[in-house]
Amino acid sequence: MINKCLIILLLFNFQFSVFAQEKVDTIHIDNLNILWKLAIERNSSQKIYQFKNQQAKVDYNTSRAYLLPQITGIFSGQDNTKLATTPVPGEFLGQPNTTQYLQFGKQFVYNTAITISKSLFDWQAKAQSNLAKENIVLNTVQQLANEQNLKTQITQSYFTLMVAKKAIEISENDLKISDSILSISKQKFKQGLADAILVNQACVNSNNILLSISQSKELYKNALVSIKILAGMAEHTHIYFKPIDNIENLYKADISSFDQDKNLLVYSHNVEIQKWQYKMIKAANLPKFGINSYWGYQQFRDNLGIDFNSNSWKDYRYVAINMSVPIFTGFANKNKLKSNNIQTEIVKQQYNAALEQSKINDKSLQETIDNYFFMTNTSKKSFELYSNNLQLNLQKFNEGIISVDIYYKAFDDYLKSENTYLSNLSTLLYNQAIVISRK
């Protein structure tokens, strides 16, 4: 009996732990701005750009190291197994007209010192530092362009989701009407007042609406999946979208000008990068000036060992100024300049082409938005008129004034106008999302 109780408790704890692990997080989205903020905070690409920004700043700080002195502590020990021989005139040793070969120094030499070096003029290092600084700006505008593209994609998905949700609501209401007509048609068929063709047509209408609902649900699901991926959400996350009272509130009528496409900023800063690369290559031909200081001590011994007594160490210090001038580099710098000039022309051409393409695309986008704004409003009015006609025809049908086939014709016109309106609305919102996301 005790064993059975233990087994039951273990199973209960296991099920409870599984339930806890599968706990669903709920995120409330009241408007598009909240969704943008959430996506920018969680999107993996945005996080990568943040790391790249940190890396670029570190690289810039590293490039400025030439402004500070370099200090190094050294210690070395040397065993002169064979001392160098130096020829010395014999006159110095009282042996004229002879040459004496002498060895100077000690077998063991120890050196300890601190060296300080400082670059005085290094134009190439300065250009490299400015290039690293420009890379920070370039990465920043790349992040802004990525943010704009992210907002565009998530806005289009959000609008698609909202239109699909509205389409499901309309279609479900249509299905109720269609099922009602199907029920009436079957009754009339049993009474001999309608043939099988009308019953079949009623079934086809209901089936078409069911297919439309399924397609809208699939569209809704795909849009939801896209939002979760773009916003960096987990698979089990539940998103609650605040209902919209009027679907027309999603689009705007006052779009007459666009902010500049942030992708163009990347091209302009690529041109700046090429300028600094040119200066860096050019600076390689300039002389470099530096100063070195050596502050140390030496100890000379005839036997292996080391004495830490201060009297055993001899001072050795010097200060040196150096200059290096490149004279011949095998035409490497000259060829690098040529390659850089060609790359600069390529980048400029890409920038100019992007500017022109952006102007053309923006003009076309403006015309598309204006056209679909008119088409959406017009098709909406037609949809409302067809909806009113459908209600009037339904009353006539119930009163026996018109036949069921006339009502089916009105219902078919209503469904077509519905599809036209929702299609125009989707296209309008898809294009307006591009403009809205540039802010």
XYZ file of C-alpha atoms in Angstrom:
439
model
C 0.000 0.000 0.000
C 2.877 2.369 0.864
C 4.611 1.564 -2.437
C 1.438 2.412 -4.396
C 1.155 5.771 -2.607
C 4.784 6.570 -3.409
C 4.246 5.753 -7.089
C 1.166 7.995 -7.237
C 3.077 10.867 -5.582
C 5.978 10.488 -8.015
C 3.644 10.538 -11.012
C 1.872 13.609 -9.622
C 5.190 15.446 -9.093
C 6.333 14.490 -12.601
C 3.164 15.805 -14.196
C 3.379 18.992 -12.131
C 6.991 19.586 -13.201
C 6.102 19.058 -16.870
C 3.229 21.513 -16.509
C 5.571 24.053 -14.893
C 8.123 23.663 -17.694
C 5.449 24.219 -20.334
C 4.142 27.353 -18.678
C 3.022 29.752 -21.376
C 4.197 33.358 -21.303
C 1.637 35.921 -22.414
C 2.652 39.201 -24.048
C 0.108 41.973 -24.534
C 0.435 44.059 -27.700
C -1.772 47.148 -27.589
C -0.351 48.893 -30.635
C 2.327 48.756 -33.276
C 4.829 50.892 -31.325
C 4.893 48.350 -28.485
C 5.558 45.581 -31.004
C 8.404 47.602 -32.559
C 10.022 48.213 -29.194
C 9.746 44.554 -28.267
C 11.251 43.412 -31.562
C 14.176 45.843 -31.389
C 14.994 44.680 -27.851
C 14.781 40.954 -28.607
C 15.671 40.494 -32.267
C 18.901 38.505 -32.657
C 20.243 40.701 -35.493
C 19.835 43.814 -33.357
C 21.682 42.116 -30.491
C 24.517 41.203 -32.859
C 24.805 44.830 -34.009
C 24.986 45.932 -30.366
C 27.917 43.560 -29.847
C 29.518 44.847 -33.051
C 29.173 48.404 -31.746
C 30.959 47.421 -28.544
C 33.661 45.675 -30.559
C 34.132 48.704 -32.846
C 34.553 50.991 -29.824
C 37.143 48.645 -28.328
C 38.996 48.548 -31.662
C 38.957 52.361 -31.750
C 40.421 52.574 -28.246
C 43.068 50.071 -29.297
C 43.968 52.175 -32.342
C 44.651 55.169 -30.081
C 47.385 53.312 -28.199
C 50.025 55.127 -30.308
C 49.262 58.318 -28.330
C 50.577 56.774 -25.115
C 54.121 55.660 -24.301
C 54.955 51.976 -24.311
C 56.732 50.843 -21.132
C 58.470 47.480 -20.902
C 60.424 45.796 -18.115
C 63.201 43.444 -19.202
C 65.704 41.100 -17.591
C 68.306 39.046 -19.430
C 71.290 36.913 -18.631
C 74.085 36.089 -21.106
C 76.806 33.447 -20.958
C 79.688 34.514 -23.197
C 81.158 31.062 -23.730
C 83.765 32.594 -26.019
C 84.545 36.275 -25.589
C 85.114 38.346 -28.682
C 88.734 38.985 -29.603
C 89.861 42.532 -30.368
C 93.166 43.377 -32.124
C 95.053 46.105 -30.202
C 98.290 47.886 -31.269
C 101.227 46.667 -29.179
C 102.287 50.235 -28.362
C 99.537 50.369 -25.733
C 101.095 47.382 -23.963
C 104.760 48.341 -24.354
C 105.301 46.081 -27.364
C 105.733 48.373 -30.375
C 105.417 47.168 -33.931
C 103.171 44.301 -32.853
C 99.500 43.564 -32.713
C 98.084 42.038 -29.592
C 94.805 40.089 -29.587
C 92.905 40.696 -26.399
C 89.555 39.634 -24.987
C 87.473 42.177 -23.085
C 84.456 41.622 -20.895
C 83.170 39.025 -18.492
C 81.806 35.577 -19.231
C 78.458 36.229 -17.505
C 76.483 39.441 -18.061
C 73.106 40.320 -16.541
C 70.885 43.177 -17.675
C 67.770 44.562 -16.030
C 66.020 47.672 -17.286
C 62.873 49.562 -18.102
C 62.422 50.789 -21.658
C 60.072 53.606 -22.654
C 59.151 54.288 -26.258
C 56.867 56.989 -27.596
C 55.752 57.715 -31.129
C 56.099 61.415 -31.920
C 54.725 61.553 -35.448
C 53.010 58.511 -36.974
C 50.511 59.684 -39.571
C 49.606 56.144 -40.591
C 48.608 55.244 -37.021
C 46.560 58.450 -36.833
C 44.752 57.582 -40.087
C 44.173 54.048 -38.790
C 42.597 55.505 -35.646
C 40.284 57.751 -37.681
C 39.348 54.765 -39.813
C 38.445 52.809 -36.665
C 36.329 55.763 -35.511
C 34.490 55.833 -38.848
C 33.834 52.104 -38.500
C 31.858 52.878 -35.322
C 29.647 55.280 -37.291
C 29.293 52.782 -40.147
C 28.187 50.013 -37.802
C 25.710 52.423 -36.178
C 24.035 53.288 -39.490
C 24.032 49.601 -40.435
C 22.145 48.922 -37.216
C 19.682 51.723 -38.051
C 19.132 50.253 -41.529
C 18.616 46.811 -40.022
C 16.181 48.296 -37.497
C 14.202 49.919 -40.306
C 14.037 46.666 -42.272
C 13.000 44.819 -39.106
C 10.206 47.316 -38.457
C 9.038 47.007 -42.069
C 8.833 43.218 -41.918
C 7.128 43.106 -38.540
C 4.674 45.867 -39.544
C 3.722 43.982 -42.692
C 3.217 40.815 -40.638
C 1.166 42.726 -38.060
C -1.090 44.253 -40.739
C -1.447 40.857 -42.450
C -2.464 39.304 -39.140
C -5.059 41.993 -38.457
C -6.570 41.779 -41.955
C -6.669 37.976 -41.731
C -8.413 38.228 -38.360
C -10.983 40.617 -39.856
C -11.447 38.324 -42.861
C -12.139 35.381 -40.522
C -14.769 37.406 -38.655
C -16.505 38.427 -41.882
C -16.328 34.912 -43.339
C -17.722 33.323 -40.186
C -20.696 35.685 -40.401
C -21.031 34.828 -44.112
C -21.014 31.134 -43.220
C -23.975 31.611 -40.896
C -25.938 33.207 -43.742
C -24.837 30.562 -46.207
C -25.796 27.712 -43.845
C -29.177 29.355 -43.307
C -29.743 29.500 -47.069
C -28.610 25.900 -47.384
C -31.146 24.856 -44.758
C -33.938 26.768 -46.559
C -32.915 25.270 -49.917
C -33.077 21.753 -48.506
C -36.548 22.425 -47.102
C -37.766 23.795 -50.446
C -36.244 20.773 -52.192
C -38.188 18.435 -49.931
C -41.336 20.450 -50.647
C -40.686 20.224 -54.372
C -40.241 23.998 -54.693
C -36.534 23.809 -55.651
C -34.375 21.424 -57.628
C -31.140 19.693 -56.640
C -29.044 22.226 -58.539
C -29.916 24.984 -56.093
C -29.184 22.726 -53.132
C -25.802 21.838 -54.636
C -25.087 25.512 -55.264
C -25.867 26.298 -51.631
C -23.463 23.554 -50.551
C -20.771 24.930 -52.870
C -21.193 28.418 -51.401
C -20.792 27.089 -47.850
C -17.752 25.054 -48.867
C -16.139 28.077 -50.548
C -16.617 30.124 -47.403
C -15.101 27.324 -45.308
C -12.101 27.292 -47.650
C -11.810 31.068 -47.328
C -11.829 30.764 -43.528
C -9.110 28.089 -43.661
C -6.971 30.232 -45.959
C -7.364 33.247 -43.670
C -6.434 31.121 -40.643
C -3.327 29.889 -42.457
C -2.439 33.499 -43.308
C -2.992 34.465 -39.665
C -0.800 31.611 -38.452
C 2.058 32.459 -40.840
C 1.928 36.128 -39.830
C 2.000 35.150 -36.154
C 4.989 32.859 -36.701
C 6.798 35.658 -38.542
C 6.141 38.086 -35.672
C 7.452 35.605 -33.097
C 10.639 34.997 -35.076
C 11.277 38.678 -35.792
C 10.540 39.663 -32.187
C 12.774 36.924 -30.762
C 9.979 35.199 -28.879
C 9.918 31.595 -27.706
C 7.675 29.079 -29.467
C 5.381 28.679 -26.453
C 4.811 32.452 -26.088
C 1.197 33.549 -26.393
C 0.628 36.997 -27.890
C -2.528 38.894 -27.067
C -3.282 41.551 -29.676
C -5.625 44.318 -28.641
C -8.715 44.171 -30.898
C -9.152 46.971 -33.417
C -12.645 48.465 -33.552
C -12.257 49.695 -37.100
C -9.867 48.017 -39.523
C -9.634 51.250 -41.518
C -7.801 52.849 -38.595
C -4.725 50.862 -39.596
C -3.987 52.900 -42.698
C -3.357 56.602 -43.025
C -4.621 59.071 -45.589
C -2.061 61.841 -45.079
C 1.096 60.182 -46.389
C 2.496 62.758 -48.808
C 6.234 62.610 -48.031
C 8.710 59.954 -46.959
C 11.668 59.981 -44.622
C 14.901 58.949 -46.302
C 15.574 55.259 -46.607
C 18.167 54.509 -43.919
C 19.825 51.917 -46.159
C 21.293 54.848 -48.121
C 23.289 55.918 -45.063
C 25.359 52.759 -45.349
C 26.443 53.681 -48.901
C 27.482 57.226 -47.922
C 29.579 56.000 -44.999
C 31.228 53.394 -47.197
C 32.530 56.335 -49.243
C 33.946 57.889 -46.052
C 35.625 54.598 -45.170
C 37.394 54.607 -48.542
C 38.687 58.152 -47.919
C 40.339 57.155 -44.651
C 41.776 53.995 -46.187
C 43.338 56.163 -48.905
C 44.879 58.475 -46.293
C 46.205 55.497 -44.351
C 47.917 54.048 -47.425
C 49.258 57.479 -48.386
C 50.665 57.989 -44.900
C 52.805 54.873 -45.286
C 55.156 56.969 -47.450
C 55.684 59.592 -44.734
C 58.543 59.463 -42.196
C 57.912 58.293 -38.651
C 59.491 59.877 -35.598
C 59.875 58.308 -32.211
C 61.813 58.489 -28.971
C 63.224 55.605 -26.929
C 64.574 55.663 -23.393
C 66.545 52.917 -21.655
C 67.037 52.959 -17.887
C 68.817 49.919 -16.565
C 71.643 48.186 -14.775
C 74.284 45.627 -15.732
C 76.228 43.070 -13.721
C 79.402 41.390 -14.965
C 80.674 38.150 -13.451
C 83.354 35.557 -14.080
C 81.292 32.752 -12.604
C 77.682 31.670 -12.781
C 75.461 33.321 -10.226
C 73.916 36.655 -9.481
C 74.520 39.194 -6.736
C 71.634 41.374 -5.589
C 73.916 43.820 -3.796
C 73.393 47.302 -5.279
C 77.172 47.828 -5.566
C 77.369 44.889 -8.000
C 75.203 46.620 -10.597
C 76.391 49.292 -13.016
C 74.136 51.971 -14.421
C 73.362 51.902 -18.125
C 71.016 54.568 -19.520
C 70.369 56.291 -22.796
C 67.778 58.326 -24.702
C 67.480 57.997 -28.473
C 65.429 59.741 -31.129
C 64.741 57.746 -34.249
C 63.309 58.448 -37.652
C 62.322 55.897 -40.283
C 61.676 56.819 -43.919
C 60.376 54.267 -46.435
C 62.563 54.473 -49.536
C 61.496 51.521 -51.639
C 58.662 49.077 -50.890
C 58.573 47.192 -54.153
C 55.759 49.440 -55.494
C 53.412 47.861 -52.916
C 52.050 51.189 -51.635
C 51.680 52.534 -55.164
C 49.616 49.506 -56.187
C 47.583 49.712 -52.981
C 46.682 53.317 -53.846
C 45.592 52.289 -57.336
C 43.448 49.492 -55.921
C 41.940 51.869 -53.371
C 41.090 54.427 -56.070
C 39.318 51.736 -58.104
C 37.395 50.536 -55.032
C 36.428 54.140 -54.231
C 34.953 54.566 -57.711
C 33.026 51.315 -57.253
C 31.602 52.498 -53.919
C 30.685 55.911 -55.360
C 28.956 54.248 -58.295
C 26.998 52.014 -55.932
C 26.007 55.039 -53.840
C 24.851 57.099 -56.826
C 22.919 54.135 -58.244
C 21.271 53.529 -54.870
C 20.259 57.208 -54.646
C 18.622 57.144 -58.065
C 16.923 53.824 -57.418
C 15.619 55.141 -54.088
C 14.120 58.212 -55.795
C 12.425 56.042 -58.432
C 11.172 53.532 -55.863
C 9.863 56.257 -53.551
C 7.981 57.948 -56.374
C 6.504 54.630 -57.456
C 5.652 53.792 -53.834
C 3.864 57.110 -53.401
C 1.793 56.490 -56.538
C 0.997 52.940 -55.425
C -0.163 54.127 -52.004
C -2.318 56.872 -53.549
C -3.878 54.436 -56.029
C -4.577 51.733 -53.471
C -5.892 54.273 -50.994
C -8.483 55.267 -53.587
C -9.129 51.640 -54.573
C -9.512 50.553 -50.939
C -11.989 53.284 -50.103
C -13.938 52.677 -53.296
C -14.052 48.901 -52.859
C -15.069 49.415 -49.212
C -18.049 51.493 -50.316
C -18.974 48.843 -52.897
C -18.635 46.125 -50.275
C -20.984 48.011 -47.944
C -23.493 48.508 -50.783
C -23.385 44.825 -51.718
C -23.848 43.976 -48.029
C -26.957 46.176 -47.888
C -28.275 44.655 -51.118
C -27.748 41.192 -49.659
C -29.859 42.051 -46.623
C -32.606 43.490 -48.816
C -32.564 40.426 -51.089
C -32.705 38.169 -48.045
C -35.886 39.928 -46.916
C -37.379 39.578 -50.406
C -36.376 35.929 -50.515
C -37.994 35.224 -47.134
C -41.167 36.973 -48.330
C -41.149 34.958 -51.558
C -40.733 38.025 -53.805
C -37.526 36.687 -55.437
C -36.296 33.188 -56.144
C -33.370 31.585 -54.427
C -31.156 31.771 -57.532
C -31.504 35.561 -57.581
C -30.471 35.645 -53.929
C -27.471 33.418 -54.691
C -26.407 35.853 -57.379
C -26.561 38.715 -54.853
C -24.641 36.608 -52.335
C -21.978 35.777 -54.928
C -21.569 39.478 -55.805
C -21.253 40.216 -52.105
C -18.448 37.643 -51.657
C -16.565 38.979 -54.676
C -16.761 42.551 -53.385
C -15.557 41.333 -50.004
C -12.499 39.666 -51.533
C -11.741 42.756 -53.625
C -11.941 45.040 -50.604
C -9.750 42.868 -48.383
C -7.219 42.380 -51.182
C -6.926 46.134 -51.804
C -6.703 46.776 -48.071
C -3.881 44.236 -47.680
C -1.898 45.741 -50.557
C -2.353 49.275 -49.217
C -1.179 48.301 -45.728
C 1.751 46.302 -47.129
C 3.067 49.400 -48.939
C 2.289 51.833 -46.144
C 4.292 49.624 -43.781
C 7.433 50.557 -45.759
C 6.818 54.255 -45.166
C 5.737 53.966 -41.541
C 8.860 51.982 -40.636
C 11.237 54.758 -41.729
C 10.286 56.966 -38.784
